[in-house]
CSV table of N, CA and C in Angstrom, one decimal:
chain,number,residue,atom,x,y,z
A,1,MET,N,16.7,-17.6,-23.5
A,1,MET,CA,15.6,-17.3,-22.6
A,1,MET,C,14.4,-18.2,-22.9
A,2,ALA,N,13.8,-18.7,-21.8
A,2,ALA,CA,12.7,-19.6,-22.0
A,2,ALA,C,11.5,-18.8,-22.5
A,3,LYS,N,10.8,-19.5,-23.4
A,3,LYS,CA,9.6,-18.8,-24.0
A,3,LYS,C,8.3,-19.1,-23.2
A,4,LYS,N,8.4,-20.1,-22.3
A,4,LYS,CA,7.3,-20.5,-21.5
A,4,LYS,C,7.7,-20.5,-20.0
A,5,LEU,N,6.9,-20.0,-19.2
A,5,LEU,CA,7.2,-19.9,-17.8
A,5,LEU,C,6.0,-20.6,-17.0
A,6,VAL,N,6.4,-21.6,-16.2
A,6,VAL,CA,5.4,-22.3,-15.4
A,6,VAL,C,5.8,-22.0,-14.0
A,7,ILE,N,4.8,-21.4,-13.3
A,7,ILE,CA,5.0,-20.9,-11.9
A,7,ILE,C,4.0,-21.6,-11.0
A,8,LYS,N,4.6,-22.2,-9.9
A,8,LYS,CA,3.7,-22.8,-8.9
A,8,LYS,C,3.8,-22.0,-7.7
A,9,VAL,N,2.7,-21.5,-7.2
A,9,VAL,CA,2.7,-20.7,-6.0
A,9,VAL,C,2.0,-21.5,-4.9
A,10,THR,N,2.8,-21.8,-3.8
A,10,THR,CA,2.3,-22.6,-2.7
A,10,THR,C,1.8,-21.7,-1.5
A,11,ALA,N,2.3,-20.4,-1.5
A,11,ALA,CA,2.0,-19.5,-0.4
A,11,ALA,C,0.8,-18.7,-0.7
A,12,GLY,N,0.1,-18.4,0.4
A,12,GLY,CA,-1.1,-17.5,0.4
A,12,GLY,C,-0.9,-16.4,1.4
A,13,ALA,N,-1.9,-16.1,2.1
A,13,ALA,CA,-1.9,-15.1,3.2
A,13,ALA,C,-0.9,-15.5,4.3
A,14,ASP,N,-0.5,-16.8,4.4
A,14,ASP,CA,0.4,-17.2,5.4
A,14,ASP,C,1.8,-16.8,5.1
A,15,ALA,N,2.2,-16.5,3.9
A,15,ALA,CA,3.5,-16.0,3.5
A,15,ALA,C,3.3,-14.9,2.4
A,16,PRO,N,2.8,-13.7,2.8
A,16,PRO,CA,2.3,-12.8,1.8
A,16,PRO,C,3.4,-12.3,0.8
A,17,GLU,N,4.6,-12.1,1.2
A,17,GLU,CA,5.6,-11.6,0.3
A,17,GLU,C,6.0,-12.7,-0.8
A,18,ARG,N,6.1,-13.9,-0.4
A,18,ARG,CA,6.4,-15.0,-1.3
A,18,ARG,C,5.2,-15.1,-2.3
A,19,CYS,N,4.0,-15.0,-1.8
A,19,CYS,CA,2.8,-15.1,-2.6
A,19,CYS,C,2.8,-14.0,-3.6
A,20,SER,N,3.0,-12.8,-3.2
A,20,SER,CA,2.9,-11.6,-4.0
A,20,SER,C,4.0,-11.7,-5.1
A,21,GLN,N,5.2,-12.2,-4.7
A,21,GLN,CA,6.3,-12.3,-5.7
A,21,GLN,C,5.9,-13.2,-6.9
A,22,ALA,N,5.2,-14.3,-6.5
A,22,ALA,CA,4.8,-15.3,-7.6
A,22,ALA,C,3.9,-14.6,-8.6
A,23,PHE,N,2.8,-14.0,-8.0
A,23,PHE,CA,1.8,-13.3,-8.9
A,23,PHE,C,2.4,-12.2,-9.7
A,24,THR,N,3.3,-11.4,-9.1
A,24,THR,CA,4.0,-10.3,-9.7
A,24,THR,C,4.9,-10.8,-10.9
A,25,VAL,N,5.7,-11.8,-10.6
A,25,VAL,CA,6.5,-12.4,-11.7
A,25,VAL,C,5.7,-12.9,-12.8
A,26,ALA,N,4.6,-13.6,-12.5
A,26,ALA,CA,3.7,-14.1,-13.6
A,26,ALA,C,3.1,-12.9,-14.4
A,27,ALA,N,2.6,-11.9,-13.7
A,27,ALA,CA,2.0,-10.8,-14.5
A,27,ALA,C,3.0,-10.0,-15.3
A,28,VAL,N,4.3,-9.8,-14.8
A,28,VAL,CA,5.3,-9.2,-15.6
A,28,VAL,C,5.7,-10.0,-16.8
A,29,ALA,N,5.8,-11.3,-16.6
A,29,ALA,CA,6.1,-12.2,-17.7
A,29,ALA,C,5.1,-12.1,-18.8
A,30,VAL,N,3.8,-12.2,-18.4
A,30,VAL,CA,2.7,-12.1,-19.4
A,30,VAL,C,2.8,-10.7,-20.1
A,31,ALA,N,3.1,-9.7,-19.4
A,31,ALA,CA,3.2,-8.3,-20.0
A,31,ALA,C,4.4,-8.3,-21.0
A,32,SER,N,5.4,-9.1,-20.7
A,32,SER,CA,6.6,-9.2,-21.5
A,32,SER,C,6.4,-10.1,-22.7
A,33,GLY,N,5.3,-10.7,-22.9
A,33,GLY,CA,5.0,-11.6,-24.0
A,33,GLY,C,5.4,-13.0,-23.8
A,34,VAL,N,5.7,-13.4,-22.6
A,34,VAL,CA,6.1,-14.8,-22.2
A,34,VAL,C,4.8,-15.6,-22.0
A,35,GLU,N,4.8,-16.8,-22.5
A,35,GLU,CA,3.7,-17.7,-22.3
A,35,GLU,C,3.8,-18.2,-20.8
A,36,VAL,N,2.7,-17.9,-20.0
A,36,VAL,CA,2.7,-18.1,-18.6
A,36,VAL,C,1.6,-19.1,-18.2
A,37,SER,N,2.0,-20.0,-17.3
A,37,SER,CA,1.1,-20.9,-16.7
A,37,SER,C,1.3,-20.8,-15.2
A,38,LEU,N,0.3,-20.2,-14.5
A,38,LEU,CA,0.4,-20.0,-13.0
A,38,LEU,C,-0.4,-21.1,-12.3
A,39,TRP,N,0.2,-21.8,-11.4
A,39,TRP,CA,-0.5,-22.9,-10.7
A,39,TRP,C,-0.7,-22.5,-9.2
A,40,LEU,N,-1.9,-22.6,-8.8
A,40,LEU,CA,-2.3,-22.3,-7.4
A,40,LEU,C,-2.3,-23.6,-6.6
A,41,THR,N,-1.5,-23.7,-5.6
A,41,THR,CA,-1.4,-24.9,-4.7
A,41,THR,C,-1.4,-24.4,-3.3
A,42,GLY,N,-1.6,-25.4,-2.4
A,42,GLY,CA,-1.5,-25.0,-1.0
A,42,GLY,C,-2.5,-23.9,-0.6
A,43,GLU,N,-2.0,-22.9,0.2
A,43,GLU,CA,-2.8,-21.8,0.6
A,43,GLU,C,-3.2,-20.8,-0.5
A,44,SER,N,-2.4,-20.8,-1.6
A,44,SER,CA,-2.8,-19.9,-2.7
A,44,SER,C,-4.1,-20.4,-3.4
A,45,SER,N,-4.4,-21.6,-3.1
A,45,SER,CA,-5.7,-22.2,-3.8
A,45,SER,C,-6.9,-21.4,-3.5
A,46,TRP,N,-6.9,-20.7,-2.4
A,46,TRP,CA,-8.1,-19.9,-2.0
A,46,TRP,C,-8.3,-18.7,-3.0
A,47,PHE,N,-7.2,-18.3,-3.7
A,47,PHE,CA,-7.3,-17.2,-4.6
A,47,PHE,C,-8.0,-17.5,-5.9
A,48,ALA,N,-8.4,-18.8,-6.1
A,48,ALA,CA,-9.2,-19.2,-7.3
A,48,ALA,C,-10.6,-18.9,-7.1
A,49,LEU,N,-11.0,-18.5,-5.8
A,49,LEU,CA,-12.4,-18.2,-5.6
A,49,LEU,C,-12.7,-16.7,-5.7
A,50,PRO,N,-13.8,-16.4,-6.3
A,50,PRO,CA,-14.2,-15.0,-6.4
A,50,PRO,C,-14.1,-14.2,-5.1
A,51,GLY,N,-13.5,-13.0,-5.2
A,51,GLY,CA,-13.4,-12.2,-4.0
A,51,GLY,C,-12.3,-12.4,-3.0
A,52,ARG,N,-11.7,-13.6,-3.1
A,52,ARG,CA,-10.7,-13.9,-2.1
A,52,ARG,C,-9.4,-13.1,-2.3
A,53,ALA,N,-9.0,-12.8,-3.5
A,53,ALA,CA,-7.8,-12.1,-3.8
A,53,ALA,C,-8.0,-10.6,-3.3
A,54,ALA,N,-9.2,-10.1,-3.3
A,54,ALA,CA,-9.4,-8.7,-2.8
A,54,ALA,C,-9.1,-8.6,-1.3
A,55,GLU,N,-9.2,-9.7,-0.6
A,55,GLU,CA,-8.9,-9.7,0.9
A,55,GLU,C,-7.4,-9.7,1.2
A,56,PHE,N,-6.6,-10.0,0.2
A,56,PHE,CA,-5.1,-10.1,0.4
A,56,PHE,C,-4.6,-8.7,0.4
A,57,GLU,N,-3.7,-8.4,1.4
A,57,GLU,CA,-3.1,-7.1,1.5
A,57,GLU,C,-1.6,-7.2,1.8
A,58,LEU,N,-0.8,-6.4,1.1
A,58,LEU,CA,0.6,-6.4,1.3
A,58,LEU,C,1.1,-5.0,0.9
A,59,PRO,N,1.6,-4.2,1.8
A,59,PRO,CA,2.1,-2.9,1.5
A,59,PRO,C,3.1,-2.9,0.4
A,60,HIS,N,3.0,-1.9,-0.5
A,60,HIS,CA,3.9,-1.6,-1.6
A,60,HIS,C,3.8,-2.7,-2.7
A,61,ALA,N,2.8,-3.5,-2.7
A,61,ALA,CA,2.6,-4.6,-3.7
A,61,ALA,C,1.4,-4.2,-4.6
A,62,ALA,N,1.4,-4.7,-5.8
A,62,ALA,CA,0.3,-4.5,-6.7
A,62,ALA,C,-0.9,-5.3,-6.1
A,63,PRO,N,-2.1,-4.8,-6.3
A,63,PRO,CA,-3.3,-5.5,-5.8
A,63,PRO,C,-3.4,-6.9,-6.5
A,64,LEU,N,-3.6,-7.9,-5.7
A,64,LEU,CA,-3.6,-9.3,-6.2
A,64,LEU,C,-4.7,-9.5,-7.3
A,65,PRO,N,-5.9,-8.9,-7.1
A,65,PRO,CA,-6.9,-9.0,-8.2
A,65,PRO,C,-6.4,-8.5,-9.5
A,66,ASP,N,-5.7,-7.4,-9.5
A,66,ASP,CA,-5.1,-6.9,-10.8
A,66,ASP,C,-4.1,-7.9,-11.4
A,67,LEU,N,-3.3,-8.5,-10.6
A,67,LEU,CA,-2.3,-9.4,-11.1
A,67,LEU,C,-3.0,-10.7,-11.6
A,68,ILE,N,-4.0,-11.1,-11.0
A,68,ILE,CA,-4.7,-12.3,-11.4
A,68,ILE,C,-5.4,-12.0,-12.8
A,69,ASP,N,-6.0,-10.8,-12.9
A,69,ASP,CA,-6.6,-10.4,-14.1
A,69,ASP,C,-5.6,-10.4,-15.3
A,70,SER,N,-4.4,-9.9,-15.0
A,70,SER,CA,-3.4,-9.9,-16.0
A,70,SER,C,-3.0,-11.3,-16.5
A,71,VAL,N,-2.9,-12.2,-15.6
A,71,VAL,CA,-2.5,-13.6,-15.9
A,71,VAL,C,-3.7,-14.2,-16.7
A,72,LEU,N,-4.9,-14.0,-16.3
A,72,LEU,CA,-6.1,-14.6,-17.0
A,72,LEU,C,-6.2,-14.0,-18.4
A,73,ALA,N,-5.8,-12.7,-18.6
A,73,ALA,CA,-6.0,-12.1,-19.9
A,73,ALA,C,-5.1,-12.7,-21.0
A,74,ALA,N,-3.9,-13.1,-20.6
A,74,ALA,CA,-3.0,-13.6,-21.6
A,74,ALA,C,-2.3,-14.9,-21.3
A,75,GLY,N,-2.6,-15.4,-20.1
A,75,GLY,CA,-1.9,-16.6,-19.6
A,75,GLY,C,-2.9,-17.7,-19.2
A,76,ARG,N,-2.4,-18.6,-18.4
A,76,ARG,CA,-3.3,-19.7,-17.9
A,76,ARG,C,-3.1,-19.7,-16.4
A,77,LEU,N,-4.3,-19.9,-15.7
A,77,LEU,CA,-4.3,-20.0,-14.2
A,77,LEU,C,-5.0,-21.3,-13.9
A,78,THR,N,-4.2,-22.1,-13.1
A,78,THR,CA,-4.7,-23.5,-12.8
A,78,THR,C,-4.7,-23.7,-11.3
A,79,LEU,N,-5.7,-24.3,-10.8
A,79,LEU,CA,-5.8,-24.7,-9.5
A,79,LEU,C,-5.6,-26.2,-9.4
A,80,CYS,N,-4.7,-26.6,-8.5
A,80,CYS,CA,-4.3,-28.0,-8.3
A,80,CYS,C,-5.5,-28.9,-7.9
A,81,THR,N,-5.6,-30.0,-8.5
A,81,THR,CA,-6.8,-30.9,-8.3
A,81,THR,C,-6.9,-31.3,-6.8
A,82,GLN,N,-5.8,-31.8,-6.3
A,82,GLN,CA,-5.8,-32.3,-4.9
A,82,GLN,C,-6.0,-31.1,-3.9
A,83,CYS,N,-5.4,-30.0,-4.2
A,83,CYS,CA,-5.6,-28.8,-3.3
A,83,CYS,C,-7.1,-28.3,-3.3
A,84,ALA,N,-7.7,-28.4,-4.5
A,84,ALA,CA,-9.1,-28.0,-4.6
A,84,ALA,C,-10.0,-29.0,-3.8
A,85,ALA,N,-9.7,-30.3,-4.0
A,85,ALA,CA,-10.5,-31.3,-3.3
A,85,ALA,C,-10.4,-31.2,-1.8
A,86,ARG,N,-9.2,-30.9,-1.3
A,86,ARG,CA,-9.0,-30.8,0.2
A,86,ARG,C,-9.8,-29.6,0.7
A,87,ARG,N,-10.0,-28.6,-0.1
A,87,ARG,CA,-10.7,-27.4,0.3
A,87,ARG,C,-12.2,-27.4,-0.2
A,88,GLU,N,-12.6,-28.5,-0.8
A,88,GLU,CA,-14.0,-28.7,-1.3
A,88,GLU,C,-14.3,-27.6,-2.3
A,89,ILE,N,-13.3,-27.2,-3.1
A,89,ILE,CA,-13.5,-26.3,-4.2
A,89,ILE,C,-13.8,-27.1,-5.5
A,90,THR,N,-14.8,-26.7,-6.2
A,90,THR,CA,-15.1,-27.4,-7.5
A,90,THR,C,-15.0,-26.4,-8.6
A,91,GLU,N,-15.1,-26.9,-9.9
A,91,GLU,CA,-15.1,-26.0,-11.0
A,91,GLU,C,-16.2,-24.9,-11.0
A,92,ARG,N,-17.3,-25.2,-10.4
A,92,ARG,CA,-18.4,-24.3,-10.3
A,92,ARG,C,-18.1,-23.1,-9.4
A,93,ASP,N,-17.1,-23.3,-8.5
A,93,ASP,CA,-16.8,-22.3,-7.5
A,93,ASP,C,-15.8,-21.3,-7.9
A,94,VAL,N,-14.9,-21.6,-8.9
A,94,VAL,CA,-13.8,-20.8,-9.2
A,94,VAL,C,-14.1,-19.6,-10.1
A,95,ILE,N,-13.2,-18.7,-10.2
A,95,ILE,CA,-13.2,-17.5,-11.1
A,95,ILE,C,-13.3,-18.0,-12.5
A,96,GLU,N,-14.0,-17.3,-13.3
A,96,GLU,CA,-14.1,-17.7,-14.7
A,96,GLU,C,-12.7,-17.7,-15.3
A,97,GLY,N,-12.3,-18.7,-16.1
A,97,GLY,CA,-11.0,-18.9,-16.7
A,97,GLY,C,-10.0,-19.7,-15.9
A,98,VAL,N,-10.3,-20.0,-14.7
A,98,VAL,CA,-9.5,-20.9,-13.9
A,98,VAL,C,-9.8,-22.3,-14.2
A,99,ARG,N,-8.8,-23.1,-14.5
A,99,ARG,CA,-9.0,-24.6,-14.7
A,99,ARG,C,-8.5,-25.3,-13.5
A,100,ILE,N,-9.0,-26.5,-13.3
A,100,ILE,CA,-8.5,-27.4,-12.2
A,100,ILE,C,-7.8,-28.6,-12.9
A,101,ALA,N,-6.6,-28.8,-12.6
A,101,ALA,CA,-5.8,-29.9,-13.2
A,101,ALA,C,-4.8,-30.4,-12.2
A,102,GLY,N,-4.2,-31.6,-12.5
A,102,GLY,CA,-3.4,-32.3,-11.5
A,102,GLY,C,-1.9,-32.3,-11.9
A,103,ALA,N,-1.2,-33.0,-11.1
A,103,ALA,CA,0.3,-33.1,-11.2
A,103,ALA,C,0.8,-33.5,-12.6
A,104,GLN,N,0.1,-34.4,-13.2
A,104,GLN,CA,0.5,-34.9,-14.5
A,104,GLN,C,0.6,-33.7,-15.5
A,105,VAL,N,-0.4,-32.8,-15.5
A,105,VAL,CA,-0.4,-31.7,-16.3
A,105,VAL,C,0.7,-30.7,-16.0
A,106,PHE,N,0.9,-30.5,-14.7
A,106,PHE,CA,2.0,-29.6,-14.2
A,106,PHE,C,3.4,-30.1,-14.7
A,107,VAL,N,3.6,-31.4,-14.6
A,107,VAL,CA,4.8,-32.0,-15.0
A,107,VAL,C,5.0,-31.9,-16.5
A,108,GLN,N,3.9,-32.1,-17.2
A,108,GLN,CA,4.0,-32.0,-18.7
A,108,GLN,C,4.3,-30.5,-19.1
A,109,GLU,N,3.7,-29.6,-18.5
A,109,GLU,CA,4.0,-28.2,-18.8
A,109,GLU,C,5.5,-27.8,-18.4
A,110,ALA,N,5.9,-28.2,-17.2
A,110,ALA,CA,7.2,-27.9,-16.7
A,110,ALA,C,8.3,-28.5,-17.5
A,111,LEU,N,8.1,-29.6,-18.1
A,111,LEU,CA,9.1,-30.3,-18.9
A,111,LEU,C,9.0,-30.1,-20.4
A,112,ALA,N,8.1,-29.2,-20.8
A,112,ALA,CA,8.0,-28.8,-22.2
A,112,ALA,C,9.2,-28.1,-22.7
A,113,ASP,N,9.5,-28.3,-24.0
A,113,ASP,CA,10.6,-27.6,-24.6
A,113,ASP,C,10.5,-26.1,-24.4
A,114,ASP,N,11.6,-25.4,-24.1
A,114,ASP,CA,11.7,-24.0,-23.9
A,114,ASP,C,10.9,-23.5,-22.7
A,115,ALA,N,10.7,-24.4,-21.7
A,115,ALA,CA,9.9,-24.0,-20.5
A,115,ALA,C,10.9,-23.9,-19.3
A,116,GLN,N,10.6,-22.9,-18.5
A,116,GLN,CA,11.3,-22.7,-17.2
A,116,GLN,C,10.2,-22.8,-16.1
A,117,ALA,N,10.5,-23.6,-15.1
A,117,ALA,CA,9.6,-23.7,-13.9
A,117,ALA,C,10.1,-23.0,-12.7
A,118,LEU,N,9.3,-22.3,-12.0
A,118,LEU,CA,9.6,-21.6,-10.7
A,118,LEU,C,8.6,-22.1,-9.7
A,119,VAL,N,9.1,-22.2,-8.5
A,119,VAL,CA,8.1,-22.5,-7.4
A,119,VAL,C,8.3,-21.5,-6.3
A,120,TYR,N,7.2,-20.9,-5.8
A,120,TYR,CA,7.2,-19.9,-4.7
A,120,TYR,C,6.5,-20.5,-3.6
């Protein structure tokens, strides 16, 4: 079993089930002691901003703010550089603990020894 899990979530409110699945898998992995790096890209980029996750609703799903808090507590949450730029999001705008990084860092993490990458 991989000791590191790199998850890229491309979906946001436009595909709520896929979005929720990514955050849920990340939070469960963190709770299971797996090293997690969750990447926000595309429409999920908006969830790097304070308050935006609270607007997300999906019946029978854990609240997105709780899942984000779980990942931030013991994992890493990254906003894609290009996605942030397209939305005019800067490091000053994001939730504390969110970093902004690009494809080179994603590739490095995804290809690390004992890493498993998932894309939602």
